[in-house]
PDB file of C-alpha atoms in Angstrom:
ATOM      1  CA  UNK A 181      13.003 -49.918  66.026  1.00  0.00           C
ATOM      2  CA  UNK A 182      13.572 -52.389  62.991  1.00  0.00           C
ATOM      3  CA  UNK A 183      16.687 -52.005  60.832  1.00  0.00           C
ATOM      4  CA  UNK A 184      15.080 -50.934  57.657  1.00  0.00           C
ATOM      5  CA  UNK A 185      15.100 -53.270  54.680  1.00  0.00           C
ATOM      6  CA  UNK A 186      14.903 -52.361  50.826  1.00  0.00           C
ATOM      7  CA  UNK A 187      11.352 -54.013  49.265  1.00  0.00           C
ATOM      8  CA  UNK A 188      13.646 -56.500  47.299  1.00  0.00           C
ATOM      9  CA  UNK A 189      15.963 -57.208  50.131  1.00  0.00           C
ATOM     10  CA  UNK A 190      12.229 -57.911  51.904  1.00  0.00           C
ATOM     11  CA  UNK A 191      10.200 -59.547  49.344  1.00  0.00           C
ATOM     12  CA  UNK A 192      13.264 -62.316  49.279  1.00  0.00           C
ATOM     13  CA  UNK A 193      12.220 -63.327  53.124  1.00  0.00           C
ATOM     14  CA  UNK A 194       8.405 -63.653  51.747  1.00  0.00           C
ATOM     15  CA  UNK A 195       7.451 -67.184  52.325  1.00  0.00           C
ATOM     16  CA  UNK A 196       3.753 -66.538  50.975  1.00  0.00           C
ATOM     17  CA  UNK A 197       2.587 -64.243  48.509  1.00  0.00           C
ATOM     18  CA  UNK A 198       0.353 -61.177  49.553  1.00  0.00           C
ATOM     19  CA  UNK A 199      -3.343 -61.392  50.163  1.00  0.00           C
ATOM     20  CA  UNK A 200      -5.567 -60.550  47.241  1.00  0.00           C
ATOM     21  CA  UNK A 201      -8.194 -57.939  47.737  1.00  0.00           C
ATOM     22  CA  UNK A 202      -9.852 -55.290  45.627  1.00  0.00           C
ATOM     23  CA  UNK A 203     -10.629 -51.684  44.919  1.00  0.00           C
ATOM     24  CA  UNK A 204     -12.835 -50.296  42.868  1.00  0.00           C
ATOM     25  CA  UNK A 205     -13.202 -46.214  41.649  1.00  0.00           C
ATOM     26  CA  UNK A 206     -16.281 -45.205  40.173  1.00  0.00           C
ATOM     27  CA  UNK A 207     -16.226 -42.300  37.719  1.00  0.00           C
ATOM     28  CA  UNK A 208     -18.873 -40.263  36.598  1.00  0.00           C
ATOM     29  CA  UNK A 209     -18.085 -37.296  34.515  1.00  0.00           C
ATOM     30  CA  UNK A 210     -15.127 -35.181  35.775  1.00  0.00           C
ATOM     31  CA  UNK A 211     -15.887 -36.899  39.422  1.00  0.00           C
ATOM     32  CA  UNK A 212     -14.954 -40.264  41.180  1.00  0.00           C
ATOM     33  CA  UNK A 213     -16.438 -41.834  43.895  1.00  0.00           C
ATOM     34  CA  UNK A 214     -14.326 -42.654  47.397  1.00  0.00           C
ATOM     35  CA  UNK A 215     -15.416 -44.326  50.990  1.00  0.00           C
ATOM     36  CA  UNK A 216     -14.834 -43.091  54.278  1.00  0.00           C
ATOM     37  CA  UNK A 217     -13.927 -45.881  55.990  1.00  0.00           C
ATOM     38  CA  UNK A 218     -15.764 -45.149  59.101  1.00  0.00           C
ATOM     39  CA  UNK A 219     -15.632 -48.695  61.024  1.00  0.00           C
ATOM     40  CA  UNK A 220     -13.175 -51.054  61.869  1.00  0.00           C
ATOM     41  CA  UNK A 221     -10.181 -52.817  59.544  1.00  0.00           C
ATOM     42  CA  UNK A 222      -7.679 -51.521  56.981  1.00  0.00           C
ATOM     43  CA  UNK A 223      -7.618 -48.056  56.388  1.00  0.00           C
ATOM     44  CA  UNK A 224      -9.990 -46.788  59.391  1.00  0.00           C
ATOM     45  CA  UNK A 225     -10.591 -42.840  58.778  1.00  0.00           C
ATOM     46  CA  UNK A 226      -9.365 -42.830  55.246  1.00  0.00           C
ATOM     47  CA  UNK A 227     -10.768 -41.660  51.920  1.00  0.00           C
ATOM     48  CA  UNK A 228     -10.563 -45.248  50.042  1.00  0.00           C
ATOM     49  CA  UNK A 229     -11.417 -46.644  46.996  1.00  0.00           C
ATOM     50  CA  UNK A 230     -14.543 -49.642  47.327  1.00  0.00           C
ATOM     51  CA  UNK A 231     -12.794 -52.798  47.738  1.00  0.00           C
ATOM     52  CA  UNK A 232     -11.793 -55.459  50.267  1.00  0.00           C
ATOM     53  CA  UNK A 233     -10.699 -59.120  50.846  1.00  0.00           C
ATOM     54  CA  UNK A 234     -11.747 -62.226  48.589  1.00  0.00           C
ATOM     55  CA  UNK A 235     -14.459 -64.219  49.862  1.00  0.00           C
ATOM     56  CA  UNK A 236     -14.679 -68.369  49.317  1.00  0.00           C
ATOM     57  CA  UNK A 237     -18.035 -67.532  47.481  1.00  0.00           C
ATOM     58  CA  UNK A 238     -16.153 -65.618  44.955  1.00  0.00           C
ATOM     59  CA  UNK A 239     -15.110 -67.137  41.753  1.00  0.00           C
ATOM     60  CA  UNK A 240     -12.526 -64.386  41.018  1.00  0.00           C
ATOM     61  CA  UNK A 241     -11.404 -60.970  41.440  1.00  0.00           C
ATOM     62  CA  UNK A 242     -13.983 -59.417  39.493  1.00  0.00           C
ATOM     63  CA  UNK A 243     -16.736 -60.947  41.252  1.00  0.00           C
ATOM     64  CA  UNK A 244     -14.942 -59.960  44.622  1.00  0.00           C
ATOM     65  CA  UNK A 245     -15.139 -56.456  43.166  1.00  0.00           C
ATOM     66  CA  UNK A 246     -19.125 -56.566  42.321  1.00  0.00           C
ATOM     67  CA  UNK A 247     -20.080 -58.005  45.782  1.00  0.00           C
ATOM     68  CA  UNK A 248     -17.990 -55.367  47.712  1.00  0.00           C
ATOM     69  CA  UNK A 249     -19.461 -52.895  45.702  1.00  0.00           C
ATOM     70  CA  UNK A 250     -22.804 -54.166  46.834  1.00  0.00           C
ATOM     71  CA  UNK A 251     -21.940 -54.551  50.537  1.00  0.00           C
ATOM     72  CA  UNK A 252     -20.242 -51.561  50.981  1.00  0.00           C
ATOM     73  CA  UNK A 253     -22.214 -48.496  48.965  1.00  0.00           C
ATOM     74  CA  UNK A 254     -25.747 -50.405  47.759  1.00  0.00           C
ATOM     75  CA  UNK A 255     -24.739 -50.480  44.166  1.00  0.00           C
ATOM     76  CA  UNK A 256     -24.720 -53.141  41.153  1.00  0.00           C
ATOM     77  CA  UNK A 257     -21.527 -52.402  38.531  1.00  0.00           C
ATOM     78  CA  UNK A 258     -22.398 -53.269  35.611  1.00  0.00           C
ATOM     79  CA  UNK A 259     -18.892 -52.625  33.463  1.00  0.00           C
ATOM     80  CA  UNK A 260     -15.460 -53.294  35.168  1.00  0.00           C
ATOM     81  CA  UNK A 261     -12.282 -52.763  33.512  1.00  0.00           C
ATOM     82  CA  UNK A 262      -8.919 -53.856  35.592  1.00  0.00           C
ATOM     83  CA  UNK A 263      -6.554 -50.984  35.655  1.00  0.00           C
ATOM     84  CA  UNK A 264      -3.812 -51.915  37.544  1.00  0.00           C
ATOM     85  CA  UNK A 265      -2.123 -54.319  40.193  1.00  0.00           C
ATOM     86  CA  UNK A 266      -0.540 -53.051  43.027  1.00  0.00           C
ATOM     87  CA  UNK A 267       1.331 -54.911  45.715  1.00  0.00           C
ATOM     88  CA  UNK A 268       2.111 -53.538  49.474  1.00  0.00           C
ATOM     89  CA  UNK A 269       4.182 -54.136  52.067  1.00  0.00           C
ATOM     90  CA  UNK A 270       4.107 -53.611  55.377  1.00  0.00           C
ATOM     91  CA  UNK A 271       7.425 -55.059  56.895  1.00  0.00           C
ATOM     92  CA  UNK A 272       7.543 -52.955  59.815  1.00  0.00           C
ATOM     93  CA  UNK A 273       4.257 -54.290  61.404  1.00  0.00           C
ATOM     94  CA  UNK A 274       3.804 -56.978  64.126  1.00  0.00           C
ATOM     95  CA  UNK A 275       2.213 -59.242  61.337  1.00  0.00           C
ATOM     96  CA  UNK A 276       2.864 -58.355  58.207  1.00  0.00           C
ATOM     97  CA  UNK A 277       1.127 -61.576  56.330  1.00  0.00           C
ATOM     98  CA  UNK A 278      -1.963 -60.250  57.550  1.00  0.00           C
ATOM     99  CA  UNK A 279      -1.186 -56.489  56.282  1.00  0.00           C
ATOM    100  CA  UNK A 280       0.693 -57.046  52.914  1.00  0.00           C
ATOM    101  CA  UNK A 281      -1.575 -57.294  49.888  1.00  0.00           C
ATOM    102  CA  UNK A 282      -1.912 -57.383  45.973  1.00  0.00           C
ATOM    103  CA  UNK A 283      -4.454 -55.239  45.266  1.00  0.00           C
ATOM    104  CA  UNK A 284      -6.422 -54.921  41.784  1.00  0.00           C
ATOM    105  CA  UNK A 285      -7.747 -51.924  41.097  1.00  0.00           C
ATOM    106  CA  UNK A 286     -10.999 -51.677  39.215  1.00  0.00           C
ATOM    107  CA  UNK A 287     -12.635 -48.445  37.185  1.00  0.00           C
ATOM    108  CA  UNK A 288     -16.587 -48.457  36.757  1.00  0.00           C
ATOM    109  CA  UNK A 289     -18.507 -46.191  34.839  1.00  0.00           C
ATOM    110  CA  UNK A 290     -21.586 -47.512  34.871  1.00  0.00           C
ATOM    111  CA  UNK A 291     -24.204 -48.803  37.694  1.00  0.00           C
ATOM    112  CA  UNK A 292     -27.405 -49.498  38.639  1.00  0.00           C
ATOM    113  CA  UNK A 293     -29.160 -48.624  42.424  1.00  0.00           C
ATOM    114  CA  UNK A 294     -28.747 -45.996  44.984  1.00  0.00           C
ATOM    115  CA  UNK A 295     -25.497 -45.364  46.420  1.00  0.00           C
ATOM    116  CA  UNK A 296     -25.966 -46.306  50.424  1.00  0.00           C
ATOM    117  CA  UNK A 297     -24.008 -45.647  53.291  1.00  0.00           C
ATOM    118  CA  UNK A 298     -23.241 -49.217  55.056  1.00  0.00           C
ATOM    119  CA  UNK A 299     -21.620 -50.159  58.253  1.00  0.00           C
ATOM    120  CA  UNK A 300     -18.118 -49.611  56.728  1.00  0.00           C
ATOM    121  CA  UNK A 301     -18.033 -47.035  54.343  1.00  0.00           C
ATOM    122  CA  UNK A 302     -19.549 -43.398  53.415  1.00  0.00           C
ATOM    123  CA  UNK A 303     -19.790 -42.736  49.823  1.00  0.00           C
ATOM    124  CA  UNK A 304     -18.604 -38.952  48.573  1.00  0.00           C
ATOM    125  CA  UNK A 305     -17.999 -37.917  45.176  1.00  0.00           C
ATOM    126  CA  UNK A 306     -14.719 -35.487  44.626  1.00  0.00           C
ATOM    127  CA  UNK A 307     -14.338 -33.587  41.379  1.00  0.00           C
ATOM    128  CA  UNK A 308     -10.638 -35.878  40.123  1.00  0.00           C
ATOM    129  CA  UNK A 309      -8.866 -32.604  40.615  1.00  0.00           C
ATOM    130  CA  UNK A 310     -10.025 -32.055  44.314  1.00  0.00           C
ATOM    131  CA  UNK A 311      -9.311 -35.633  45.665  1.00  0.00           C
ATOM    132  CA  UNK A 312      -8.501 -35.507  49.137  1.00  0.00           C
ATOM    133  CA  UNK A 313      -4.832 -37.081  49.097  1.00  0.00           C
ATOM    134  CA  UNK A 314      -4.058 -35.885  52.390  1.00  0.00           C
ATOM    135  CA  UNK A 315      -6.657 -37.789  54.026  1.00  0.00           C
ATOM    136  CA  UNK A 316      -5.869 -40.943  52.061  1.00  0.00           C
ATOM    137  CA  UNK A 317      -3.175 -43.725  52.643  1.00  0.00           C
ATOM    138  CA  UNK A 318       0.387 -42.015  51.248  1.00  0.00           C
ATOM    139  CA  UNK A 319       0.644 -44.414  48.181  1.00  0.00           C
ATOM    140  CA  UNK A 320      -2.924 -43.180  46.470  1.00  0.00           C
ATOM    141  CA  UNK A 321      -1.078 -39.947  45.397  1.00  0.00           C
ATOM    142  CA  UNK A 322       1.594 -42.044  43.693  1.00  0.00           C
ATOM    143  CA  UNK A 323      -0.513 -44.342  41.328  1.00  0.00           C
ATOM    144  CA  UNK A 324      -4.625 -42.603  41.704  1.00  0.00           C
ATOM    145  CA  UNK A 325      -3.835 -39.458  39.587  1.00  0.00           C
ATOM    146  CA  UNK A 326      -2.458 -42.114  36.699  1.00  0.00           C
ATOM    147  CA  UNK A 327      -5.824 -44.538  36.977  1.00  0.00           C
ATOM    148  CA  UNK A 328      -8.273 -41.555  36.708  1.00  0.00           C
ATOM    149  CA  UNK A 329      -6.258 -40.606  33.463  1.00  0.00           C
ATOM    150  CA  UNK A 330      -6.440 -43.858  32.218  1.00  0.00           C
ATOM    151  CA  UNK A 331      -2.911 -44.681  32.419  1.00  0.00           C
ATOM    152  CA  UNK A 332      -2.812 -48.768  33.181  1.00  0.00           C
ATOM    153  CA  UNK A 333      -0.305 -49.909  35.726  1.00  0.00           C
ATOM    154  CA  UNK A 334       1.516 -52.090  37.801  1.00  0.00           C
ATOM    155  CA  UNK A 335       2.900 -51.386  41.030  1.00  0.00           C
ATOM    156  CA  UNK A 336       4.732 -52.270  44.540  1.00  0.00           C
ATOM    157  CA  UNK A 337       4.912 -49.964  47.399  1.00  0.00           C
ATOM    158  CA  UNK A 338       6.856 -50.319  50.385  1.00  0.00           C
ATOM    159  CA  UNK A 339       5.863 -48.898  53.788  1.00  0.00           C
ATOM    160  CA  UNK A 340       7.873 -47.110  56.738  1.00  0.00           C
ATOM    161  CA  UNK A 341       7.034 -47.578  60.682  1.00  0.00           C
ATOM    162  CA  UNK A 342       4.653 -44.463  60.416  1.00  0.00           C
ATOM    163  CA  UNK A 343       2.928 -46.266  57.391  1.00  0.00           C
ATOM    164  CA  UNK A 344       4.281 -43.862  54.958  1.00  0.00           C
ATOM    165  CA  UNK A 345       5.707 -44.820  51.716  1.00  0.00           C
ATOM    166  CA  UNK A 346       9.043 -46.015  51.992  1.00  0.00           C
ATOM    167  CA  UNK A 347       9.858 -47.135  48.413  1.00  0.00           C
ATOM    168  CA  UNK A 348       7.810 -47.464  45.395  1.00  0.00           C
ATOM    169  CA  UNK A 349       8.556 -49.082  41.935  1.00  0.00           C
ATOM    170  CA  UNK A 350       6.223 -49.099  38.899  1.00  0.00           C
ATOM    171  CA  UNK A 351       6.664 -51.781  36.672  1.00  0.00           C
ATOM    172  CA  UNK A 352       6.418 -52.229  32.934  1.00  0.00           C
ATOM    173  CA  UNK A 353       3.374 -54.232  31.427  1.00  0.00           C
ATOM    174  CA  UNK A 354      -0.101 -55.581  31.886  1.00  0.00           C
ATOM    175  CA  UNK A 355      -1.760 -55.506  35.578  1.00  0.00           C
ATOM    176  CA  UNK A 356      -3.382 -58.678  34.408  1.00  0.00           C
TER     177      UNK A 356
END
């Protein structure tokens, strides 16, 4: 077993910073959309938000955001507002440069098409005060509750050998 480490102690060995990827929530009334991530990568049998890595093709994050939401669910966004940043760690793992990640977290509330199950990901909508935390990754119930109110956000989470949260800071200011 590792000797644990304290997420500043670790981000000081960090030689590159974290992959950027995505995550999107959209809301419709007093419901938001989440993914079962049914097939293969990060977060296999979760509740997620729609999101994932940063193609070459894309231009920026937003544009990551809009494609996923294509691939993944079937749908075209047609507003996106950044809500927050959030940066994980993973230094437990075999390879953590391939695990941590600076995530930016997207809210949409309006789209165009039919939502679609794809090879990744089944859409569900959960009334904001039934979201399943419990079948989510440990962090969501942390930072989620403060997005759906509309709180904006930055913050870093730190993550234990069972890929709990560890630590967690929130820090002051823009996610931008």
């Amino acid at each position: 077993m590792k000797e644990r480490i304290t997420l500043k102690a670790y981000k000081e060995t960090l030689q590159t910073p974290p992959e950027q990827r995505t995550l999107c929530f959209l809301i419709q009334g007093d419901e938001v959309l989440l993914g079962y991530k049914k097939e293969g990568g990060f977060g296999q049998g979760k509740w997620v938000g729609i999101g994932g890595k940063i193609e070459e093709q894309d231009k920026d994050l937003k544009e990551a955001a809009l494609r996923e939401a294509r691939e993944e669910i079937g749908v075209e966004l047609s507003d996106l507002r950044r809500v927050a940043t959030l940066d994980f760690y993973f230094p437990y793992v075999d390879n953590p440069k391939e695990w941590n990640q600076r995530v930016c977290v997207f809210i949409a509330n309006n789209w165009s098409g039919i939502l679609s199950e794809s090879r990744e990901i089944v859409p569900k909508w959960f009334k904001i005060s039934e979201v399943p935390f419990d079948s989510m990754w440990s962090d969501a119930t942390h930072w989620l509750p403060k997005v759906l109110r509309g709180e904006v956000l930055w913050g870093e989470f730190s993550f234990d050998t069972d890929l709990n949260v560890e630590e967690m800071n929130f820090i002051e200011g823009s996610p931008e």
